[in-house]
Short mmCIF file of N, CA and C in Angstrom, two decimals:
data_model
loop_
_atom_site.label_atom_id
_atom_site.label_comp_id
_atom_site.label_asym_id
_atom_site.label_seq_id
_atom_site.Cartn_x
_atom_site.Cartn_y
_atom_site.Cartn_z
N MET A 1 0.72 -1.20 0.16
CA MET A 1 0.01 0.23 0.04
C MET A 1 0.94 1.49 -0.13
N PHE A 2 0.37 2.40 -0.85
CA PHE A 2 1.01 3.62 -0.89
C PHE A 2 0.47 4.46 0.23
N TRP A 3 1.62 5.14 1.22
CA TRP A 3 1.72 5.92 2.23
C TRP A 3 1.27 7.36 2.03
N GLY A 4 2.11 7.84 0.67
CA GLY A 4 2.29 9.01 0.34
C GLY A 4 0.60 9.78 0.25
N ARG A 5 0.69 10.86 0.04
CA ARG A 5 -0.15 11.59 0.01
C ARG A 5 -1.09 11.39 -1.64
N LYS A 6 -2.35 11.62 -1.60
CA LYS A 6 -2.49 11.52 -2.98
C LYS A 6 -2.21 12.33 -3.76
N SER A 7 -1.88 13.43 -3.71
CA SER A 7 -1.66 14.60 -4.63
C SER A 7 -0.36 14.32 -5.11
N ASP A 8 0.86 13.72 -4.24
CA ASP A 8 1.97 13.30 -4.89
C ASP A 8 2.01 12.41 -5.79
N SER A 9 0.79 11.38 -5.78
CA SER A 9 0.95 10.25 -6.42
C SER A 9 0.08 10.52 -8.00
N SER A 10 -0.64 11.39 -7.88
CA SER A 10 -1.28 11.71 -9.08
C SER A 10 -0.30 12.80 -10.03
N ARG A 11 0.37 13.86 -8.90
CA ARG A 11 1.33 14.88 -9.75
C ARG A 11 2.77 13.49 -10.44
N GLU A 12 2.87 12.54 -9.89
CA GLU A 12 3.98 11.67 -10.35
C GLU A 12 3.23 10.92 -11.54
N ARG A 13 2.08 10.28 -11.34
CA ARG A 13 1.72 9.77 -12.35
C ARG A 13 1.31 10.48 -13.54
N ASP A 14 0.86 11.85 -13.40
CA ASP A 14 0.66 12.62 -14.60
C ASP A 14 1.99 13.26 -14.98
N ALA A 15 3.09 13.56 -14.50
CA ALA A 15 4.50 13.69 -15.10
C ALA A 15 4.99 12.93 -15.90
N ALA A 16 4.62 11.50 -15.12
CA ALA A 16 5.11 10.22 -16.67
C ALA A 16 4.36 10.20 -17.67
N ALA A 17 2.73 10.65 -17.65
CA ALA A 17 1.96 10.41 -18.93
C ALA A 17 2.35 11.51 -19.58
N LEU A 18 3.17 12.97 -19.21
CA LEU A 18 3.27 13.75 -20.14
C LEU A 18 4.58 12.93 -20.87
N LYS A 19 5.53 12.62 -20.22
CA LYS A 19 6.75 12.16 -20.67
C LYS A 19 6.74 11.04 -21.85
N THR A 20 5.35 10.12 -21.36
CA THR A 20 4.99 9.15 -22.47
C THR A 20 4.23 9.66 -23.69
N ALA A 21 3.57 10.50 -23.61
CA ALA A 21 2.70 11.03 -24.61
C ALA A 21 3.39 11.73 -25.42
N PHE A 22 4.51 12.68 -24.70
CA PHE A 22 5.24 13.69 -25.75
C PHE A 22 6.64 13.32 -25.53
N PRO A 23 7.00 12.32 -26.20
CA PRO A 23 8.48 12.07 -26.20
C PRO A 23 9.58 13.27 -26.39
N SER A 24 9.09 14.10 -27.08
CA SER A 24 10.04 15.17 -27.35
C SER A 24 10.09 16.29 -26.22
N ILE A 25 9.32 16.23 -25.29
CA ILE A 25 8.99 17.04 -23.71
C ILE A 25 10.59 16.83 -23.24
N ARG A 26 10.90 18.29 -22.74
CA ARG A 26 12.16 18.23 -22.08
C ARG A 26 11.63 18.65 -20.39
N GLN A 27 12.34 17.62 -19.39
CA GLN A 27 11.73 17.94 -17.87
C GLN A 27 13.15 19.17 -17.86
N GLN A 28 12.89 19.87 -17.03
CA GLN A 28 13.49 21.07 -16.31
C GLN A 28 14.16 20.34 -15.07
N THR A 29 14.94 20.99 -14.62
CA THR A 29 15.21 20.57 -13.10
C THR A 29 14.60 20.31 -12.40
N ASP A 30 13.44 21.09 -12.08
CA ASP A 30 12.26 20.29 -11.09
C ASP A 30 11.62 19.62 -11.79
N GLU A 31 11.35 18.02 -11.31
CA GLU A 31 10.66 17.19 -12.03
C GLU A 31 9.25 17.40 -12.40
N TYR A 32 8.51 18.67 -12.09
CA TYR A 32 7.24 18.86 -12.30
C TYR A 32 6.95 19.92 -13.60
N ILE A 33 8.41 20.27 -13.93
CA ILE A 33 7.93 21.76 -14.75
C ILE A 33 8.55 20.97 -16.37
N PHE A 34 7.65 20.91 -17.38
CA PHE A 34 8.52 20.57 -18.91
C PHE A 34 8.32 21.85 -19.46
N ASP A 35 9.22 21.52 -20.49
CA ASP A 35 8.85 22.53 -21.77
C ASP A 35 8.85 21.71 -23.01
N LEU A 36 7.81 21.78 -23.82
CA LEU A 36 7.19 21.47 -24.80
C LEU A 36 6.94 21.95 -26.23
N SER A 37 8.24 22.07 -26.99
CA SER A 37 8.44 23.01 -28.43
C SER A 37 7.46 22.25 -29.37
N PHE A 38 6.82 23.65 -29.94
CA PHE A 38 5.55 23.16 -31.08
C PHE A 38 6.11 24.48 -32.08
N SER A 39 5.45 24.62 -33.17
CA SER A 39 5.43 25.60 -34.42
C SER A 39 3.97 25.96 -34.52
N THR A 40 4.02 27.23 -34.81
CA THR A 40 2.55 27.95 -35.52
C THR A 40 2.86 28.68 -36.59
N ARG A 41 2.48 28.02 -37.61
CA ARG A 41 2.70 28.62 -38.97
C ARG A 41 3.75 29.52 -39.11
N GLY A 42 4.97 28.60 -39.12
CA GLY A 42 6.36 28.56 -39.17
C GLY A 42 6.99 29.61 -38.33
N GLN A 43 6.47 29.67 -36.72
CA GLN A 43 6.91 30.18 -35.80
C GLN A 43 7.20 29.45 -34.64
N TYR A 44 8.41 29.49 -34.30
CA TYR A 44 8.65 28.43 -33.15
C TYR A 44 8.33 28.89 -31.83
N CYS A 45 7.58 27.81 -30.92
CA CYS A 45 7.60 28.25 -29.39
C CYS A 45 7.42 27.40 -28.78
N THR A 46 7.34 27.80 -27.35
CA THR A 46 7.31 26.45 -26.20
C THR A 46 6.45 26.61 -25.31
N LEU A 47 5.67 25.75 -25.21
CA LEU A 47 4.77 25.39 -24.05
C LEU A 47 5.33 24.93 -22.71
N LYS A 48 5.26 25.97 -21.53
CA LYS A 48 5.70 25.35 -20.46
C LYS A 48 4.48 24.91 -19.78
N ILE A 49 4.61 23.59 -18.92
CA ILE A 49 3.95 23.15 -17.79
C ILE A 49 4.22 22.62 -17.01
N ASN A 50 3.43 23.16 -15.72
CA ASN A 50 4.05 23.49 -14.53
C ASN A 50 3.06 22.67 -13.78
N LEU A 51 3.46 21.24 -13.01
CA LEU A 51 2.49 20.68 -12.21
C LEU A 51 2.69 21.15 -10.74
N VAL A 52 1.88 22.28 -10.30
CA VAL A 52 2.24 22.96 -9.30
C VAL A 52 2.08 22.03 -7.97
N GLN A 53 2.66 22.89 -7.02
CA GLN A 53 3.22 22.08 -5.63
C GLN A 53 1.80 21.28 -5.54
N ASP A 54 0.38 22.12 -5.59
CA ASP A 54 -0.66 21.45 -5.25
C ASP A 54 -1.47 20.76 -5.91
N TYR A 55 -0.65 20.58 -6.90
CA TYR A 55 -1.54 19.95 -8.07
C TYR A 55 -1.85 18.28 -7.48
N PRO A 56 -2.77 17.89 -7.71
CA PRO A 56 -4.14 18.30 -8.83
C PRO A 56 -4.84 19.34 -7.87
N SER A 57 -5.01 19.43 -6.72
CA SER A 57 -5.98 20.32 -6.17
C SER A 57 -5.94 21.68 -6.77
N ARG A 58 -4.72 21.98 -7.50
CA ARG A 58 -4.64 23.52 -7.92
C ARG A 58 -4.27 23.24 -9.39
N LYS A 59 -4.81 23.73 -10.48
CA LYS A 59 -4.79 23.57 -11.75
C LYS A 59 -3.51 23.75 -12.11
N PRO A 60 -2.81 23.21 -13.38
CA PRO A 60 -1.68 23.26 -13.69
C PRO A 60 -1.47 24.62 -14.36
N VAL A 61 -0.16 25.30 -14.52
CA VAL A 61 0.26 26.53 -15.25
C VAL A 61 0.69 26.09 -16.58
N LEU A 62 -0.14 26.59 -17.53
CA LEU A 62 0.64 26.41 -19.06
C LEU A 62 0.66 27.86 -19.38
N GLN A 63 1.98 27.98 -20.26
CA GLN A 63 2.24 28.95 -20.52
C GLN A 63 3.12 29.15 -21.54
N VAL A 64 2.77 30.10 -22.57
CA VAL A 64 3.60 29.66 -23.98
C VAL A 64 4.47 31.09 -24.11
N ILE A 65 5.69 30.50 -24.41
CA ILE A 65 7.01 31.25 -24.60
C ILE A 65 6.74 31.29 -26.43
N GLY A 66 6.86 32.51 -26.72
CA GLY A 66 7.09 32.84 -28.31
C GLY A 66 6.27 33.65 -29.09
N PRO A 67 6.02 33.95 -30.14
CA PRO A 67 5.25 34.99 -30.79
C PRO A 67 4.13 34.27 -31.56
N VAL A 68 2.81 34.13 -30.02
CA VAL A 68 1.90 33.55 -30.75
C VAL A 68 0.60 34.54 -29.81
N SER A 69 -0.41 34.58 -30.49
CA SER A 69 -1.80 34.77 -30.12
C SER A 69 -2.73 34.20 -30.25
N HIS A 70 -3.55 34.34 -29.06
CA HIS A 70 -4.91 33.29 -29.05
C HIS A 70 -6.03 33.59 -28.04
N GLU A 71 -7.16 33.64 -28.18
CA GLU A 71 -8.05 34.14 -27.08
C GLU A 71 -8.09 33.27 -26.15
N TRP A 72 -7.16 31.67 -25.97
CA TRP A 72 -6.97 31.62 -24.61
C TRP A 72 -5.79 31.64 -23.75
N LEU A 73 -5.06 32.71 -24.58
CA LEU A 73 -3.99 33.15 -23.70
C LEU A 73 -4.10 34.56 -23.15
N ASP A 74 -3.77 34.67 -21.90
CA ASP A 74 -3.84 35.84 -21.23
C ASP A 74 -2.82 37.11 -21.84
N HIS A 75 -2.91 38.29 -21.12
CA HIS A 75 -1.73 39.28 -21.37
C HIS A 75 -0.29 38.87 -21.37
N TYR A 76 -0.03 37.67 -20.32
CA TYR A 76 1.26 36.88 -20.08
C TYR A 76 1.51 35.63 -20.60
N LYS A 77 0.38 35.47 -21.37
CA LYS A 77 0.40 34.26 -22.49
C LYS A 77 0.24 33.12 -21.30
N ARG A 78 -0.21 32.88 -20.35
CA ARG A 78 -0.94 31.99 -19.67
C ARG A 78 -2.20 31.38 -20.67
N VAL A 79 -2.20 30.01 -20.62
CA VAL A 79 -3.32 29.20 -20.91
C VAL A 79 -4.06 29.38 -19.69
N GLY A 80 -5.48 29.96 -20.06
CA GLY A 80 -6.74 30.38 -19.22
C GLY A 80 -7.99 29.92 -19.95
N GLY A 81 -8.07 29.63 -21.22
CA GLY A 81 -9.33 29.76 -21.80
C GLY A 81 -9.63 28.10 -22.15
N HIS A 82 -8.82 27.23 -21.81
CA HIS A 82 -9.30 26.06 -22.08
C HIS A 82 -10.68 25.67 -20.99
N PRO A 83 -11.52 24.59 -21.74
CA PRO A 83 -12.62 24.51 -20.48
C PRO A 83 -12.22 23.81 -19.43
N GLN A 84 -11.40 22.99 -19.45
CA GLN A 84 -10.67 21.84 -18.25
C GLN A 84 -10.28 22.66 -17.26
N LEU A 85 -9.59 23.85 -17.80
CA LEU A 85 -8.31 24.84 -16.74
C LEU A 85 -9.53 25.79 -16.25
N VAL A 86 -10.36 26.42 -16.87
CA VAL A 86 -11.32 27.19 -16.25
C VAL A 86 -12.33 26.76 -15.23
N ASN A 87 -12.71 25.38 -15.41
CA ASN A 87 -13.49 24.85 -14.45
C ASN A 87 -12.75 23.42 -13.89
N TRP A 88 -11.70 23.99 -13.55
CA TRP A 88 -10.46 22.80 -12.82
C TRP A 88 -11.40 22.16 -11.91
N ASP A 89 -10.97 20.63 -12.30
CA ASP A 89 -11.76 19.67 -11.40
C ASP A 89 -10.53 18.71 -11.31
N GLY A 90 -9.28 18.63 -10.36
CA GLY A 90 -8.40 17.82 -10.40
C GLY A 90 -8.50 16.32 -10.20
N LYS A 91 -9.55 15.94 -9.91
CA LYS A 91 -10.01 14.73 -9.79
C LYS A 91 -10.44 13.95 -11.22
N GLN A 92 -10.88 14.69 -12.08
CA GLN A 92 -11.70 14.51 -13.40
C GLN A 92 -10.83 14.88 -14.58
N ALA A 93 -10.08 15.64 -14.51
CA ALA A 93 -9.01 16.07 -15.51
C ALA A 93 -8.14 15.37 -15.91
N ASN A 94 -7.42 15.43 -17.19
CA ASN A 94 -6.54 14.54 -17.82
C ASN A 94 -5.64 15.41 -18.34
N ILE A 95 -4.48 15.96 -17.78
CA ILE A 95 -3.32 16.68 -17.99
C ILE A 95 -2.78 16.25 -19.70
N VAL A 96 -2.74 15.13 -19.93
CA VAL A 96 -2.43 14.79 -21.43
C VAL A 96 -3.62 15.55 -22.62
N GLU A 97 -4.57 15.23 -22.30
CA GLU A 97 -5.89 15.52 -23.07
C GLU A 97 -5.72 16.80 -23.25
N ILE A 98 -5.79 17.75 -21.90
CA ILE A 98 -5.40 19.27 -22.18
C ILE A 98 -4.45 19.93 -23.06
N VAL A 99 -3.10 19.29 -22.68
CA VAL A 99 -2.23 19.61 -23.44
C VAL A 99 -2.18 19.39 -25.02
N ARG A 100 -2.57 18.23 -25.55
CA ARG A 100 -2.76 18.17 -26.66
C ARG A 100 -4.03 18.87 -27.26
N GLU A 101 -4.82 19.40 -26.55
CA GLU A 101 -6.02 20.07 -27.23
C GLU A 101 -5.67 21.58 -27.10
N VAL A 102 -4.82 21.80 -26.14
CA VAL A 102 -4.00 23.31 -26.41
C VAL A 102 -3.05 23.61 -27.19
N LEU A 103 -2.16 22.63 -27.38
CA LEU A 103 -1.53 22.55 -28.79
C LEU A 103 -2.20 22.35 -29.84
N ALA A 104 -2.99 21.81 -30.12
CA ALA A 104 -3.86 21.97 -31.58
C ALA A 104 -4.49 23.15 -31.60
N ARG A 105 -4.80 24.00 -30.71
CA ARG A 105 -5.52 25.13 -31.04
C ARG A 105 -4.43 26.25 -31.14
N LEU A 106 -3.38 26.19 -30.63
CA LEU A 106 -2.27 27.18 -30.73
C LEU A 106 -1.49 26.76 -32.11
N GLN A 107 -1.44 25.73 -32.57
CA GLN A 107 -0.63 25.35 -33.57
C GLN A 107 -1.48 26.09 -34.83
N ASP A 108 -2.77 26.13 -34.73
CA ASP A 108 -3.67 26.76 -35.65
C ASP A 108 -3.78 28.48 -35.76
N ALA A 109 -2.84 28.88 -34.55
CA ALA A 109 -3.44 30.48 -33.88
C ALA A 109 -2.31 31.29 -35.04
N GLN A 110 -2.51 32.46 -34.80
CA GLN A 110 -1.86 33.45 -35.75
C GLN A 110 -0.53 33.65 -35.05
N PRO A 111 0.32 34.03 -35.55
CA PRO A 111 1.57 34.51 -34.87
C PRO A 111 1.21 35.90 -34.54
N ALA A 112 1.93 36.19 -33.22
CA ALA A 112 1.94 37.69 -32.96
C ALA A 112 2.32 38.56 -34.26
N ALA A 113 1.65 40.09 -34.08
CA ALA A 113 1.92 40.73 -35.24
C ALA A 113 3.68 41.12 -35.00
N ALA A 114 4.24 41.32 -36.05
CA ALA A 114 5.76 41.64 -35.92
C ALA A 114 5.58 43.16 -35.02
N GLY A 115 6.65 43.50 -34.33
CA GLY A 115 6.93 44.44 -33.72
C GLY A 115 6.11 44.75 -32.24
N GLN A 116 5.14 43.76 -31.96
CA GLN A 116 4.05 43.85 -31.13
C GLN A 116 4.86 43.62 -29.73
N PRO A 117 4.94 44.32 -29.01
CA PRO A 117 5.72 44.27 -27.62
C PRO A 117 5.25 42.74 -27.05
N GLN A 118 6.44 42.30 -26.53
CA GLN A 118 6.13 40.39 -25.99
C GLN A 118 5.97 41.35 -24.55
N PRO A 119 4.73 40.53 -23.87
CA PRO A 119 4.33 40.66 -22.55
C PRO A 119 5.38 39.97 -21.45
N GLN A 120 5.94 40.64 -20.69
CA GLN A 120 6.69 40.32 -19.29
C GLN A 120 5.56 39.21 -18.73
N LEU A 121 6.78 37.88 -17.94
CA LEU A 121 5.56 37.11 -17.46
C LEU A 121 5.50 37.29 -16.02
N GLN A 122 4.01 36.78 -15.66
CA GLN A 122 3.96 37.28 -14.42
C GLN A 122 2.93 36.06 -13.64
N PRO A 123 2.95 35.68 -12.30
CA PRO A 123 2.37 34.24 -11.90
C PRO A 123 0.82 34.49 -11.82
N GLN A 124 0.49 33.34 -11.99
CA GLN A 124 -1.13 33.20 -11.55
C GLN A 124 -1.66 33.87 -10.80
N GLY A 125 -2.79 34.64 -10.70
CA GLY A 125 -3.36 35.18 -9.85
C GLY A 125 -3.32 36.63 -9.54
N GLN A 126 -1.91 37.30 -10.08
CA GLN A 126 -1.66 38.51 -10.03
C GLN A 126 -2.36 39.37 -10.82
N PRO A 127 -2.58 40.59 -9.68
CA PRO A 127 -3.39 41.46 -10.65
C PRO A 127 -2.58 42.06 -12.16
N GLN A 128 -3.37 42.23 -12.92
CA GLN A 128 -2.56 42.69 -14.51
C GLN A 128 -2.48 44.65 -13.88
N PRO A 129 -1.19 45.04 -14.25
CA PRO A 129 -0.93 46.36 -14.13
C PRO A 129 -1.41 46.78 -14.91
N GLN A 130 -2.03 48.13 -14.72
CA GLN A 130 -2.56 48.98 -15.87
C GLN A 130 -1.39 50.07 -16.14
N PRO A 131 -1.61 49.87 -17.68
CA PRO A 131 -0.43 50.60 -18.45
C PRO A 131 -0.52 52.13 -18.29
N GLN A 132 0.49 52.68 -17.97
CA GLN A 132 0.55 54.27 -17.93
C GLN A 132 1.42 54.60 -18.73
N GLN A 133 2.70 54.28 -18.65
CA GLN A 133 3.95 54.27 -19.65
C GLN A 133 4.16 53.17 -20.01
N GLN A 134 4.46 53.05 -21.34
CA GLN A 134 4.90 51.59 -22.13
C GLN A 134 6.10 51.16 -21.70
N PRO A 135 6.89 50.61 -20.57
CA PRO A 135 7.89 50.01 -20.36
C PRO A 135 8.63 49.39 -21.49
N PRO A 136 9.70 48.81 -21.80
CA PRO A 136 10.18 48.15 -22.64
C PRO A 136 10.43 46.66 -22.28
N GLN A 137 9.64 45.95 -23.03
CA GLN A 137 9.59 44.50 -22.68
C GLN A 137 10.30 43.51 -23.54
N TYR A 138 10.53 42.19 -23.33
CA TYR A 138 11.23 41.42 -23.62
C TYR A 138 10.47 40.00 -23.66
N GLN A 139 11.02 39.29 -24.69
CA GLN A 139 10.13 37.91 -24.64
C GLN A 139 10.39 37.04 -23.61
N HIS A 140 11.53 37.09 -23.15
CA HIS A 140 11.96 35.80 -21.56
C HIS A 140 12.05 36.87 -20.68
N ALA A 141 12.00 37.78 -20.58
CA ALA A 141 11.93 38.87 -19.34
C ALA A 141 11.40 38.34 -17.56
N VAL A 142 12.00 38.73 -16.86
CA VAL A 142 11.83 38.16 -15.65
C VAL A 142 12.29 39.37 -14.96
N GLN A 143 10.78 40.07 -14.30
CA GLN A 143 10.91 41.38 -13.67
C GLN A 143 10.88 40.94 -12.06
N MET A 144 11.69 41.92 -11.67
CA MET A 144 11.88 41.67 -10.03
C MET A 144 11.37 42.96 -9.20
N GLN A 145 10.50 42.96 -8.39
CA GLN A 145 10.31 44.06 -7.59
C GLN A 145 10.15 43.58 -6.21
N PRO A 146 10.82 45.09 -5.95
CA PRO A 146 11.36 45.10 -4.46
C PRO A 146 10.60 44.44 -3.24
N ALA A 147 10.76 44.07 -2.24
CA ALA A 147 10.17 43.07 -1.48
C ALA A 147 10.65 44.12 0.10
N GLY A 148 9.93 43.79 0.84
CA GLY A 148 10.05 44.59 2.43
C GLY A 148 11.46 44.08 2.68
N PRO A 149 11.80 44.09 3.99
CA PRO A 149 13.65 44.16 4.40
C PRO A 149 13.55 42.68 4.72
N GLY A 150 14.28 42.08 4.21
CA GLY A 150 15.01 40.64 4.75
C GLY A 150 14.02 39.81 3.75
N ALA A 151 12.93 40.11 3.36
CA ALA A 151 12.45 39.27 2.05
C ALA A 151 13.02 38.90 0.89
N LEU A 152 12.81 37.95 0.11
CA LEU A 152 12.91 37.71 -0.97
C LEU A 152 12.14 38.59 -2.21
N PRO A 153 12.87 38.88 -3.46
CA PRO A 153 11.92 39.53 -4.11
C PRO A 153 10.84 38.59 -4.87
N ALA A 154 9.78 39.17 -5.57
CA ALA A 154 8.87 38.43 -5.85
C ALA A 154 8.97 38.55 -7.08
N LEU A 155 9.27 36.99 -8.05
CA LEU A 155 9.53 36.67 -9.12
C LEU A 155 8.23 36.99 -10.77
N HIS A 156 7.97 37.51 -11.41
CA HIS A 156 7.03 37.63 -12.38
C HIS A 156 6.92 36.77 -13.06
N ASN A 157 7.20 35.67 -12.77
CA ASN A 157 7.32 34.46 -13.92
C ASN A 157 6.74 33.04 -13.13
N PRO A 158 5.90 32.56 -13.38
CA PRO A 158 5.14 31.34 -12.77
C PRO A 158 5.66 30.39 -12.61
N ILE A 159 6.61 30.00 -13.00
CA ILE A 159 7.31 28.86 -13.12
C ILE A 159 8.56 29.20 -12.31
N ALA A 160 9.12 30.21 -12.27
CA ALA A 160 10.41 30.66 -11.48
C ALA A 160 9.80 30.71 -10.34
N ALA A 161 8.87 31.41 -10.36
CA ALA A 161 8.27 31.71 -8.95
C ALA A 161 7.70 30.37 -7.99
N ALA A 162 6.92 29.41 -8.86
CA ALA A 162 7.19 27.88 -8.08
C ALA A 162 8.25 27.13 -7.91
N GLN A 163 9.48 27.31 -8.54
CA GLN A 163 10.68 26.70 -8.52
C GLN A 163 11.01 27.30 -7.17
N LEU A 164 11.13 28.61 -7.06
CA LEU A 164 11.45 29.61 -5.38
C LEU A 164 10.58 28.91 -4.64
N GLN A 165 9.52 28.81 -4.72
CA GLN A 165 8.31 28.50 -3.44
C GLN A 165 8.58 27.13 -3.00
N GLN A 166 9.12 26.41 -3.88
CA GLN A 166 9.41 24.82 -3.66
C GLN A 166 10.96 24.83 -2.88
N GLN A 167 11.85 25.50 -3.35
CA GLN A 167 13.11 25.61 -2.76
C GLN A 167 13.02 26.16 -1.15
N GLN A 168 12.06 27.13 -1.08
CA GLN A 168 12.06 27.56 0.46
C GLN A 168 11.28 26.85 1.39
N GLN A 169 10.38 26.13 1.05
CA GLN A 169 9.80 24.82 1.47
C GLN A 169 10.96 24.16 2.11
N GLN A 170 11.93 23.92 1.10
CA GLN A 170 12.48 22.33 1.46
C GLN A 170 13.86 23.02 2.35
N GLN A 171 13.80 24.17 2.95
CA GLN A 171 15.10 24.87 3.23
C GLN A 171 14.61 24.79 4.41
N PRO A 172 15.29 24.26 5.64
CA PRO A 172 14.84 24.51 6.80
C PRO A 172 15.12 25.93 7.51
N PRO A 173 14.26 26.23 8.62
CA PRO A 173 14.10 27.88 8.70
C PRO A 173 15.42 28.06 9.46
N PRO A 174 15.36 29.60 9.24
CA PRO A 174 16.90 30.02 10.12
C PRO A 174 16.82 29.77 11.47
N GLY A 175 18.36 29.30 11.96
CA GLY A 175 18.32 29.87 13.26
C GLY A 175 17.94 30.82 14.09
N PRO A 176 18.04 30.86 15.60
CA PRO A 176 18.19 32.16 16.36
C PRO A 176 19.43 33.04 16.27
#
């Protein structure tokens, strides 16, 4: 009998299913973060898949890196419009099916217009800033925000933020 948490076994099972279904998928240093390359009308892109720490209780973060626009993508190119992500039910969801459907939709999407600024990456659940002045933006930018004294800065990248959170939870608390 397996004594681990159900979410851990679901996370491991779904990570293995992604590797089986998509042989070209690249696993990052964190065993639950993946990069899957695809092309859309001649433009090469990457779909980042993060089976977050509380997965499947919390939905995975899927984010596109590259020049593509689609109604399912928010300003930070996170996939939010897929019906199973909108109405997330971790007990019923099939991550392989979701990724296949997202890829199928994105491969038919229009590339982002030339010269269109690439949005900065921002973690899920953060409010989108209201543009007052157009700052320079870069395709793979990670923006740091100042934090309070002694605190680590907040990363505006859901993948990096998840990695940082996981590292912080694995470290023992500082001594007196």
